Coordinates of C-alpha atoms in Angstrom, one line a residue:
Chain A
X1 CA -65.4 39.3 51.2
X2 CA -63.0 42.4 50.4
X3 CA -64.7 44.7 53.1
X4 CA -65.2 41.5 55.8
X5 CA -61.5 41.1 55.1
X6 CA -61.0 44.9 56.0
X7 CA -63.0 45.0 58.8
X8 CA -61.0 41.9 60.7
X9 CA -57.9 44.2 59.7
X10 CA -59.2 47.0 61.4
X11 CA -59.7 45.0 63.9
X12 CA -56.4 43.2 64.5
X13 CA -54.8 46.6 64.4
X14 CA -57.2 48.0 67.2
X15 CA -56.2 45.0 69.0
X16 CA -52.5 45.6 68.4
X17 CA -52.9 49.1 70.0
X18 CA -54.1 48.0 73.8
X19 CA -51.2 47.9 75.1
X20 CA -51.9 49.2 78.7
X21 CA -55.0 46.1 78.8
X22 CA -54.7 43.3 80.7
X23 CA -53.5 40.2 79.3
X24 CA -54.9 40.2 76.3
X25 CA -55.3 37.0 74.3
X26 CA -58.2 38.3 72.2
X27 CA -56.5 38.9 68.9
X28 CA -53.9 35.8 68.7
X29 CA -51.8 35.0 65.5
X30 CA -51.5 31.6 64.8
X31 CA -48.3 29.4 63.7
X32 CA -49.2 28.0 60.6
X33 CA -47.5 26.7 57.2
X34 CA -48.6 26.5 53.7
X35 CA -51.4 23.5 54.2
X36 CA -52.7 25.7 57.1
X37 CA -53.1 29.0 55.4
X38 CA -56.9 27.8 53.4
X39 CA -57.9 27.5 58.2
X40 CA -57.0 31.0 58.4
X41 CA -58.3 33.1 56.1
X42 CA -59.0 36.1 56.5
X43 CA -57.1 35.7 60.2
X44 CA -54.4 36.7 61.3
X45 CA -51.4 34.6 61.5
X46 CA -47.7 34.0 61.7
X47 CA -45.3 32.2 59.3
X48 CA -41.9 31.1 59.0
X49 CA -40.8 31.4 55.0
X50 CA -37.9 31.1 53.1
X51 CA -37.5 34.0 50.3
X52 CA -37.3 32.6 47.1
X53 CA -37.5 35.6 44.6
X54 CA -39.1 39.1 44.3
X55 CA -42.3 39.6 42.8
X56 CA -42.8 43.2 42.0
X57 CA -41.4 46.0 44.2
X58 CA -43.2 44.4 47.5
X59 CA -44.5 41.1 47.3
X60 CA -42.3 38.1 46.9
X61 CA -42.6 34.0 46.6
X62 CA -41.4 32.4 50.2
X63 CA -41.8 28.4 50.7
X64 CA -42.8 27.9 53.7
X65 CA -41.9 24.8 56.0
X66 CA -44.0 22.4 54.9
X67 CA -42.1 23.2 51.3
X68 CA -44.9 25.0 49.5
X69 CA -44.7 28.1 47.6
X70 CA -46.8 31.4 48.6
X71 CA -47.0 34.8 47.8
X72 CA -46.2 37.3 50.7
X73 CA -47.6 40.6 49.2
X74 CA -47.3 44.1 51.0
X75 CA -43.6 42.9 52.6
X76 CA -40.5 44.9 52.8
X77 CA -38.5 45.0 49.7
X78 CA -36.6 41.8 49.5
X79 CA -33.2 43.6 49.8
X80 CA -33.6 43.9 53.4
X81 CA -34.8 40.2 54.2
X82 CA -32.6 37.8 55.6
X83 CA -32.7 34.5 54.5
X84 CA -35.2 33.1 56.3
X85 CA -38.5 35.7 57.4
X86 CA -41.2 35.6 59.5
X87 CA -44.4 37.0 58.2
X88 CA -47.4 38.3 60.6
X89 CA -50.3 39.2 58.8
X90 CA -53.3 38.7 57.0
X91 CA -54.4 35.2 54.9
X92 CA -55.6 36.5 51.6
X93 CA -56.0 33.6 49.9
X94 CA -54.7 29.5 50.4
X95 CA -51.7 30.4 48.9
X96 CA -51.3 34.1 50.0
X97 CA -50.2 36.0 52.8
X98 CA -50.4 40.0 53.6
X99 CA -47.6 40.5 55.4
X100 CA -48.0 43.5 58.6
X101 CA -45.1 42.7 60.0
X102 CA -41.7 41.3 58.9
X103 CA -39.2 40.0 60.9
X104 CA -35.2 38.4 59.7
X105 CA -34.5 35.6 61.0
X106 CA -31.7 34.9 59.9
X107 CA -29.8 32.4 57.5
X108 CA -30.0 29.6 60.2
X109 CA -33.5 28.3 60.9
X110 CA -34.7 25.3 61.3
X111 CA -37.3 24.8 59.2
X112 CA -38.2 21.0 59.9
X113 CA -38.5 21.6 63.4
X114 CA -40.8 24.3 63.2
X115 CA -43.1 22.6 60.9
X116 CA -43.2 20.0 63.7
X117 CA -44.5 23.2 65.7
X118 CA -47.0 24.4 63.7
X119 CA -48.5 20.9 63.6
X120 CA -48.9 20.7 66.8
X121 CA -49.7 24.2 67.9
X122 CA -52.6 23.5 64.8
X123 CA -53.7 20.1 66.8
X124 CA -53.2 18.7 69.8
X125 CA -52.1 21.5 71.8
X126 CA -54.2 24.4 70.2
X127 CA -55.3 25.6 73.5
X128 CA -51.9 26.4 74.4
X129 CA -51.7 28.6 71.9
X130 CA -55.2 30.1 70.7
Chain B
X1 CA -22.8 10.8 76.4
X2 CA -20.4 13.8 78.0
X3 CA -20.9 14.0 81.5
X4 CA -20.0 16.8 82.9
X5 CA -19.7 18.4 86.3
X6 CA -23.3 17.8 87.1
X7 CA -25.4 15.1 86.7
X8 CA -27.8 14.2 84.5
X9 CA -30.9 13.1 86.0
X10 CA -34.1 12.5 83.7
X11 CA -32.3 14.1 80.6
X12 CA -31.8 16.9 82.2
X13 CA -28.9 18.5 83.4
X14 CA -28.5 19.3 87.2
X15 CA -25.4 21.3 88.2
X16 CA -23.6 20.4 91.7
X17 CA -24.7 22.9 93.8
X18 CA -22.1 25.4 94.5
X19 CA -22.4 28.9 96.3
X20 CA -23.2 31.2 93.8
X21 CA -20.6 32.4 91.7
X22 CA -19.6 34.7 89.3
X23 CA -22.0 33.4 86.1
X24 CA -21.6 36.3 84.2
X25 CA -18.0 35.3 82.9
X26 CA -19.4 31.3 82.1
X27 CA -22.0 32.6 79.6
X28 CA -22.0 31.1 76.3
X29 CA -19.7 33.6 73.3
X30 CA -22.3 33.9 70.0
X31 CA -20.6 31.7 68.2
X32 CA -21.4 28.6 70.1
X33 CA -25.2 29.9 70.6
X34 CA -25.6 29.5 66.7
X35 CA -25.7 25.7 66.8
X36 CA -27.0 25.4 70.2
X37 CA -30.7 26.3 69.8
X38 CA -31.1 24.3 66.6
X39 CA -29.7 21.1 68.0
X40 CA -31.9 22.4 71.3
X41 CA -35.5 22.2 69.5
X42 CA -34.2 19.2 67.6
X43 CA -34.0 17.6 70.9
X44 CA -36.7 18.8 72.0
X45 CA -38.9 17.3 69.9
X46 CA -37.2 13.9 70.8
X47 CA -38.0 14.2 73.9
X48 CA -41.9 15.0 72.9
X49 CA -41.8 12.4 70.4
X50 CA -40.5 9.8 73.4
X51 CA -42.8 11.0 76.0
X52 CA -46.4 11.2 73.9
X53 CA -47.9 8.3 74.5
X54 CA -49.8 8.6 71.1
X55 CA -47.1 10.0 68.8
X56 CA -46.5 6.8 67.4
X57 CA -48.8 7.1 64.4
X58 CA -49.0 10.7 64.7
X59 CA -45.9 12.4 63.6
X60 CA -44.8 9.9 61.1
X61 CA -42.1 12.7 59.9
X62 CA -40.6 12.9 62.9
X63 CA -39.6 9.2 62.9
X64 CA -38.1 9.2 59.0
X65 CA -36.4 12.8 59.9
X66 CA -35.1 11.0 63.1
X67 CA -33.7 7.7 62.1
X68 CA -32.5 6.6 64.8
X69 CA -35.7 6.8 66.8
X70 CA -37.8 3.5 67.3
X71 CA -40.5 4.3 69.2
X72 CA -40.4 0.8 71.0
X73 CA -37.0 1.3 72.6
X74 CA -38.2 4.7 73.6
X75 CA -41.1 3.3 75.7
X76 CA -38.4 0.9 77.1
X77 CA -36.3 3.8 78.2
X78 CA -39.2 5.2 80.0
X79 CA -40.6 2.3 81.5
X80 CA -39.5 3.4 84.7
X81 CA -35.3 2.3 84.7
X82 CA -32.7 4.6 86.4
X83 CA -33.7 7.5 84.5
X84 CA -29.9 8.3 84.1
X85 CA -29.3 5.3 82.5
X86 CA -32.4 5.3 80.4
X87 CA -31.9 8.7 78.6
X88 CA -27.6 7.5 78.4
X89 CA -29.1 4.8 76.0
X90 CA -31.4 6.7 73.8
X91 CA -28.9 9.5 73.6
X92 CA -26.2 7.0 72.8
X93 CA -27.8 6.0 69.3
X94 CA -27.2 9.4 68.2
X95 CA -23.6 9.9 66.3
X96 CA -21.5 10.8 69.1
X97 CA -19.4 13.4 68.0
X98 CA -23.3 15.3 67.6
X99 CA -23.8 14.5 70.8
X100 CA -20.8 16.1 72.5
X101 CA -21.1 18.7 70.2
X102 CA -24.1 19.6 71.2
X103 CA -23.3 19.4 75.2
X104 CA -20.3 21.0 75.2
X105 CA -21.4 24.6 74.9
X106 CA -21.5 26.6 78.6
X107 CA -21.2 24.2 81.5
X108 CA -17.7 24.4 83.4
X109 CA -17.6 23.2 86.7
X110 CA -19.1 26.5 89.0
X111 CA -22.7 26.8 87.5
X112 CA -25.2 27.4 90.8
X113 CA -27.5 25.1 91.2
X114 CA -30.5 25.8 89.2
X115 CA -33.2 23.5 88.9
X116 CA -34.5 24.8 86.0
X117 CA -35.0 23.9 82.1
X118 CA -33.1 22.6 79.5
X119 CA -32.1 25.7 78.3
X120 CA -28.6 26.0 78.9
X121 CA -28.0 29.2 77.7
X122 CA -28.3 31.8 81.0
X123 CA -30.1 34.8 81.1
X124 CA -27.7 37.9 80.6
X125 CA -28.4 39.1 84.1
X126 CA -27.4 36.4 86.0
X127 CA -27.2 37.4 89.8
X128 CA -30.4 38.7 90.0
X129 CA -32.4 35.7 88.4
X130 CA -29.8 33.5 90.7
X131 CA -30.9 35.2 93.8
X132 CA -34.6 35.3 93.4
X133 CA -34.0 31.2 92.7
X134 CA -31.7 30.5 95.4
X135 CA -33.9 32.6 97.7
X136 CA -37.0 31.0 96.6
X137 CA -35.4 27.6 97.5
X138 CA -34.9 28.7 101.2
X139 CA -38.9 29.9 101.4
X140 CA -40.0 26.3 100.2
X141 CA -37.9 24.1 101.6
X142 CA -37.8 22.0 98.7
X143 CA -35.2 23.1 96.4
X144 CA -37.4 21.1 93.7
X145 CA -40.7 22.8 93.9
X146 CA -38.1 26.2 92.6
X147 CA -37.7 26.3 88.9
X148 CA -38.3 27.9 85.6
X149 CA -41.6 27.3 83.8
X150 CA -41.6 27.8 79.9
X151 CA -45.2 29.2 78.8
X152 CA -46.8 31.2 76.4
X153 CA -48.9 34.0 77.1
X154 CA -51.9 31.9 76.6
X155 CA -51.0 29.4 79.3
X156 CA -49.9 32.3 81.6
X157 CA -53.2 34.2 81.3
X158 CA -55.0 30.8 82.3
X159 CA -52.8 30.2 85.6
X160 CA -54.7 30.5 88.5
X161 CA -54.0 33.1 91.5
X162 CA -53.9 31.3 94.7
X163 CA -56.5 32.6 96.6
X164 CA -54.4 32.8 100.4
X165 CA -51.4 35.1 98.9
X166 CA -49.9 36.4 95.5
X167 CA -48.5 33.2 93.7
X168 CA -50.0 31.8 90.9
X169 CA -50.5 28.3 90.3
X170 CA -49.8 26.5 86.8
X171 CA -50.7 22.6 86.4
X172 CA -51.5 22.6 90.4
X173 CA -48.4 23.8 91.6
X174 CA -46.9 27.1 92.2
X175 CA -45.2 28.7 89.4
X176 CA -42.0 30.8 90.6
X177 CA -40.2 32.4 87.5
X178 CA -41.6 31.8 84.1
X179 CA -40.2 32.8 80.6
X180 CA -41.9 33.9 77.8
X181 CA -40.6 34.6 74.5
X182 CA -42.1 36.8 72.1
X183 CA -41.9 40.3 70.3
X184 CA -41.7 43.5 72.0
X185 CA -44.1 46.2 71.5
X186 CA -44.9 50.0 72.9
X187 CA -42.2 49.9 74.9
X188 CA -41.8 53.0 77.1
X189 CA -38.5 54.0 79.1
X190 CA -38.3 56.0 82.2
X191 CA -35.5 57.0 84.8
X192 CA -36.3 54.2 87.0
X193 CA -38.4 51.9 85.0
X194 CA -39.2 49.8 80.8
X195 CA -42.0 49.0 80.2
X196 CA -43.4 47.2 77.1
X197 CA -45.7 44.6 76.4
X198 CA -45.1 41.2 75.0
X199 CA -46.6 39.5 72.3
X200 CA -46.3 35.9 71.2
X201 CA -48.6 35.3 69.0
X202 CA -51.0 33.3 71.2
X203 CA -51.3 36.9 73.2
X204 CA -49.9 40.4 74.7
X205 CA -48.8 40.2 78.6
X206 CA -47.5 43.7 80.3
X207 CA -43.7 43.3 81.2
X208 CA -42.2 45.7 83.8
X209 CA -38.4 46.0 84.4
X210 CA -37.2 47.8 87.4
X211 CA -34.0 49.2 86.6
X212 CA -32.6 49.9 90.3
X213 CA -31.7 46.3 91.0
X214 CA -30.1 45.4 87.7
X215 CA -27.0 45.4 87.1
X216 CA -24.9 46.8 84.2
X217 CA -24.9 44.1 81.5
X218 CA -29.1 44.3 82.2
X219 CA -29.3 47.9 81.7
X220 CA -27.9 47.8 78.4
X221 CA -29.9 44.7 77.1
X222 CA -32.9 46.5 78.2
X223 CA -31.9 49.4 76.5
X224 CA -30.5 47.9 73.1
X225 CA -34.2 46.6 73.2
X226 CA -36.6 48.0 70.3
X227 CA -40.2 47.7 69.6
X228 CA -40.5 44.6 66.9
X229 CA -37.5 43.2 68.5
X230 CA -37.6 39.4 70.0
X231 CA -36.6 38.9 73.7
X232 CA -36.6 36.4 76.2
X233 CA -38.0 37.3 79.3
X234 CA -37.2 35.7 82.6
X235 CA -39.8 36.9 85.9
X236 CA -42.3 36.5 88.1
X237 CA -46.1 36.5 87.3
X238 CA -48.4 39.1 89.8
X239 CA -50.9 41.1 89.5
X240 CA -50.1 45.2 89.0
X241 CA -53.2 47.2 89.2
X242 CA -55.8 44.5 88.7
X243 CA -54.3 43.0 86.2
X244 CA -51.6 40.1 85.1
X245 CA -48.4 41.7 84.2
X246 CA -44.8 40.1 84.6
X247 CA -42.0 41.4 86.4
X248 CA -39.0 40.3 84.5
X249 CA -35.8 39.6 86.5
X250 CA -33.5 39.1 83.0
X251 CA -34.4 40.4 79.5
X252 CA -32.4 38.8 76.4
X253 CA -32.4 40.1 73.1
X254 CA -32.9 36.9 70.8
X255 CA -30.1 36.4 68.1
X256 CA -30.7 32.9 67.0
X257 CA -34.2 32.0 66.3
X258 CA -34.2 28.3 66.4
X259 CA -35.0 30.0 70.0
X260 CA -38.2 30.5 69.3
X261 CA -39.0 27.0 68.1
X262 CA -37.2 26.0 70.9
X263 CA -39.0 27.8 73.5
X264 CA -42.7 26.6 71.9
X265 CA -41.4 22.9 71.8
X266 CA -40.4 23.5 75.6
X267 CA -43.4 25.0 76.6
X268 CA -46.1 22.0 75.3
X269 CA -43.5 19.8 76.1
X270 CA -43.3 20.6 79.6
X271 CA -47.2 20.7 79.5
X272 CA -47.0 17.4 78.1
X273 CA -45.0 16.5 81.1
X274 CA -47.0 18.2 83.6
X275 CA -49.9 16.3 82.6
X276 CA -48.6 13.0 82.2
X277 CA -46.8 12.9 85.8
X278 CA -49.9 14.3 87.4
X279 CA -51.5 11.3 86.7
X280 CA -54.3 13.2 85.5
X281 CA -56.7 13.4 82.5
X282 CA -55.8 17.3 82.3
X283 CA -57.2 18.2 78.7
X284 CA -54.8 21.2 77.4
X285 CA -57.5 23.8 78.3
X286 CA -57.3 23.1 81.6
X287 CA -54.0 24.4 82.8
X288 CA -54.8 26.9 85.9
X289 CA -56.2 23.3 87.4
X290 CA -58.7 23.0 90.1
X291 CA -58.0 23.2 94.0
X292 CA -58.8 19.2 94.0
X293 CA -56.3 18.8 91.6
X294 CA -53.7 20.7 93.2
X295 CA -54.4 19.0 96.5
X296 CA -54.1 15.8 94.2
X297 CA -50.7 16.7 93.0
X298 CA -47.8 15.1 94.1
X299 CA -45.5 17.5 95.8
X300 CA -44.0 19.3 92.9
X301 CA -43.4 19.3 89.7
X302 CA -40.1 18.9 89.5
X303 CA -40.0 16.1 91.9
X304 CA -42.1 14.0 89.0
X305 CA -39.2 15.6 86.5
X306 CA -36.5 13.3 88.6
X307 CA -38.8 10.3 89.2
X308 CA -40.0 10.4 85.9
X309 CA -43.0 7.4 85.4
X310 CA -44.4 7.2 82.4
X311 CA -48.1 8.3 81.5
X312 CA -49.6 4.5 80.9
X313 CA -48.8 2.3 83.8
X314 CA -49.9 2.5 86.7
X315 CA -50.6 6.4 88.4
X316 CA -49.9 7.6 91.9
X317 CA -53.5 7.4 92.5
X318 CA -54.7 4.7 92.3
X319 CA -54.1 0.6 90.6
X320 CA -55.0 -0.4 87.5
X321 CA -57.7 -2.8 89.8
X322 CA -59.2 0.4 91.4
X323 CA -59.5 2.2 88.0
X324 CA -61.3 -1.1 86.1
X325 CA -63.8 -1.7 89.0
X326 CA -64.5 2.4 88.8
X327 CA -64.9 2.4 85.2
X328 CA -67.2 -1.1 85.8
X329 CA -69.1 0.9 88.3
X330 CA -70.0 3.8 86.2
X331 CA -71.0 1.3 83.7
X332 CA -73.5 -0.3 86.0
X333 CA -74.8 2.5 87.1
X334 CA -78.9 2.6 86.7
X335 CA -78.9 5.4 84.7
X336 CA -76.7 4.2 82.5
X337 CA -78.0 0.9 82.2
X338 CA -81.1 2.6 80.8
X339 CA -79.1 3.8 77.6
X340 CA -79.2 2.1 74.9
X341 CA -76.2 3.2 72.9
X342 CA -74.9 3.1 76.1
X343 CA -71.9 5.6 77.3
X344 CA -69.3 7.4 75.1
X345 CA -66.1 7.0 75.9
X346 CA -64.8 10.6 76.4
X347 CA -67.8 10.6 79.1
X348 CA -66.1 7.9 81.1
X349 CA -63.1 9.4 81.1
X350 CA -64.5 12.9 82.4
X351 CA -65.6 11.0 85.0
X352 CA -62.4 9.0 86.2
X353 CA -60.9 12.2 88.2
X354 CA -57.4 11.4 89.0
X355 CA -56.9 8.4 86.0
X356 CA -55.5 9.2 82.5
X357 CA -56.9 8.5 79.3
X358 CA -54.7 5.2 78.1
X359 CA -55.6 3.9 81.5
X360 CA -59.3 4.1 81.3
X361 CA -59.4 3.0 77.8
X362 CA -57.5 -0.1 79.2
X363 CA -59.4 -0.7 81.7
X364 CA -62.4 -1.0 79.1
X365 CA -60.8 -3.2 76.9
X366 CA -60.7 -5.3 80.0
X367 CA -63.8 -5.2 80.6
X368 CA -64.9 -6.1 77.3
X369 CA -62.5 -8.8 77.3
X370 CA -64.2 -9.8 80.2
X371 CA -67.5 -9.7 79.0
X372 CA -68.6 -6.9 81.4
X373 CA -69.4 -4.3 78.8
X374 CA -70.3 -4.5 75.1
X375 CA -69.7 -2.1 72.5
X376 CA -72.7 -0.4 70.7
X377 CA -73.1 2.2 67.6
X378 CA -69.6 2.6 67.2
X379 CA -65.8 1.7 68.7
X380 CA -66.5 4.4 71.0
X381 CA -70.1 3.8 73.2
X382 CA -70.0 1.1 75.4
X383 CA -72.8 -0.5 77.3
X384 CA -72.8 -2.8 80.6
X385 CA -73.9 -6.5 79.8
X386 CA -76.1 -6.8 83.7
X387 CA -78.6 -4.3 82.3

């Protein structure tokens, strides 16, 4: 569990360091939302959330755009987050997140549309995507 | 429905052709840009939600979010009508104060032509990606077969190299700039050259940006760019070294990220497009297509944009007859008729090159109807009544 968790960590950063490879599509992070997360565990993926509150000095509760709560743990500290953040990193759990990267964007996001995204990057038109 | 100096043709806005001007000074001010891509993916997925043949039952929250969209009128405005008329009318039951809102943004009266997507915000470099359009018009012949493709890194690593000289082909035809979208990392500046790679989520592609040609406003985008930072790029796929890099024409630093969405939505839905106008069963995995299917394709891609049929009626290649006494044949076939539970549907339908999947499942429900085939175990295994 823990260590296979690790190990796909390691992993994802190794993949993150190729830079000078060919087009790599080996190490892909997928769009998902709350319902999605429990597909993706222990994968990497990405996700839109809305920051709700803190939890601790660097986790906090985001709803994602299907309107479910989950914890982004190892994020930057919620005074630097815009409104709306997208999280790339780790699934820990079905209602967990560890966040590697965090990126604002901004107070104006759609969040409707991009749950209409994820849906279909998640079904019909995966193999555009993974 | 504003119409403005161009036309619209198939929902999509087509400039007059003009001699290339001075685009730099027409480019949309920030302000404007923070609406547009929001209302941008929103109409994108209109537009997906018209054109999927099977999104009827399948994005229910599309239809309560959208209430103004019946799906029956939308297959009426596709059924093959002027297509300028037929988008006026789905675009006119939207408030219309929205609607000029949303159209209002960027398009006075010298844009050059381009082709291209919906996108109406223009790279920050325009002259350069202008040239390498207008120039790739002349070498076709066909200003339609010019154009910008939307893809993710994923699609792009699937398109096929042609094998006679250094294009690439994408959904049979040849792909001439692409954009890609997606988060910049290890980038590396020299004198004459940035490099970086881009990464999207569905993969990492090499982008290379020669600085010699650019002109100002393109240094300093490039420049203002920083590792974990979201551009758009705008290029040309080739091969550097043995490998599949892009050579981008027009970097843009993303400010609103509705762009993202948008750019996603815009890549599956011209997929989505692709497919359906090829008249092809292309399953999603099979993008790079095969040199039968790109000597299947009708002339371009964008020429099936401007005439643009519908997936379920009738195909370029071939009648609804042709494709029922096909999928009879296979039927009868003496192997087949040896089955038992008979054939599954999804085999049929690999079979049927150059027929999509509504028509072949309509041609079986013919045939049932007729009493020419007979369903078996299940909805989905069919089995000729002669054997």
């Amino acid at each position: 569990g823990e260590r296979k968790r690790e190990r796909e960590r390691e992993r994802g950063r190794e993949g993150g360091r190729q830079a000078g490879s060919a087009m790599d599509t080996s190490n892909p992070a997928a769009l998902v939302n709350a319902e999605l997360l429990k597909r993706y565990v222990g994968r990497r993926v990405r996700c839109v959330v809305k920051v709700v509150r803190a939890e601790g000095n660097s986790a906090f509760a985001g709803l994602t755009s299907d309107s479910m709560h989950i914890s982004i743990k190892q994020a930057s500290p919620i005074s630097s987050l815009s409104q709306f953040v997208e999280v790339i990193g780790v699934v820990d759990s079905d209602r967990s997140l560890r966040a590697e990267i965090c990126t604002n964007f901004g107070d104006n996001f759609d969040m409707a549309s991009f749950n209409q995204l994820v849906q279909m990057a998640n079904s019909d038109y995966q193999p555009l995507f993974m | 429905m504003p119409f403005l100096a161009g036309k619209w043709v198939a929902g999509r806005y087509s400039p007059r052709p003009t001699s290339l001007g001075n685009v730099s000074s027409l480019l949309p001010s920030n302000q404007s840009s923070a609406t547009h891509f929001h209302s941008l993916a929103e109409l994108m997925l209109e537009r997906l939600c018209s054109i999927l043949p099977t999104s009827k039952g399948r994005f229910p929250s599309i239809k309560s979010w959208l209430p103004s969209c019946r799906p029956a009128r939308y297959a009426r405005a596709i059924s093959g009508r002027q297509n300028r008329i037929s988008f006026c009318s789905v675009n006119s039951r939207k408030k219309p104060s929205t609607c000029s809102r949303r159209f209002k943004v960027t398009t006075p009266t010298e844009l050059p032509a381009m082709p291209s997507s919906l996108s109406l915000s223009l790279p920050l470099s325009p002259s350069l990606l202008m040239q390498q359009i207008q120039s790739s018009h002349s070498k076709k012949g066909n200003p339609k077969t010019a154009g910008v493709l939307p893809l993710t890194v994923k699609q792009a690593s699937q398109a096929m190299q042609n094998p006679f000289d250094d294009t690439f082909t994408v959904y049979g035809a040849d792909i001439n700039i692409v954009t890609l979208l997606g988060m910049v990392v290890d980038k590396e500046e020299n004198t004459s050259h940035v490099s970086f790679a881009l990464d999207d989520g569905t993969g990492r592609v090499d982008v290379n940006c020669w600085m010699n040609g650019q002109e100002m406003h393109t240094c300093k985008e490039i420049l203002k760019v920083q590792n974990g930072g979201y551009v758009c790029i705008y290029g040309h796929l080739c091969v550097l070294q043995g490998k599949k890099s892009i050579v981008a024409l027009s970097i843009r630093l993303i400010v609103d990220f509705n762009e993202v969405t948008f750019h996603f939505l815009e890549s599956v839905y011209v997929h989505v497009l692709r497919a359906n106008s090829m008249g092809h069963n292309i399953p999603s995995n099979q993008i790079g297509g095969s040199i039968t299917s790109y000597m299947q394709a009708p002339s371009s891609f964008y020429n099936d944009l401007v005439d643009y049929t519908p997936s379920y009626p009738v195909n370029t290649d071939g009648s609804p007859e042709a494709c029922v006494r096909r999928v009879q044949s296979i039927f009868e076939e003496p192997h087949n008729l040896t089955l038992e539970a008979g054939l599954h549907v999804d085999d049929v339908i690999r079979r049927m090159n150059g027929f999509g999947i509504q028509q072949v499942r309509v041609a079986i429900e013919l045939l049932v109807n007729e009493g020419m085939i007979y369903s078996t175990i299940d909805d989905d295994h069919y089995r000729s009544t002669s054997g």
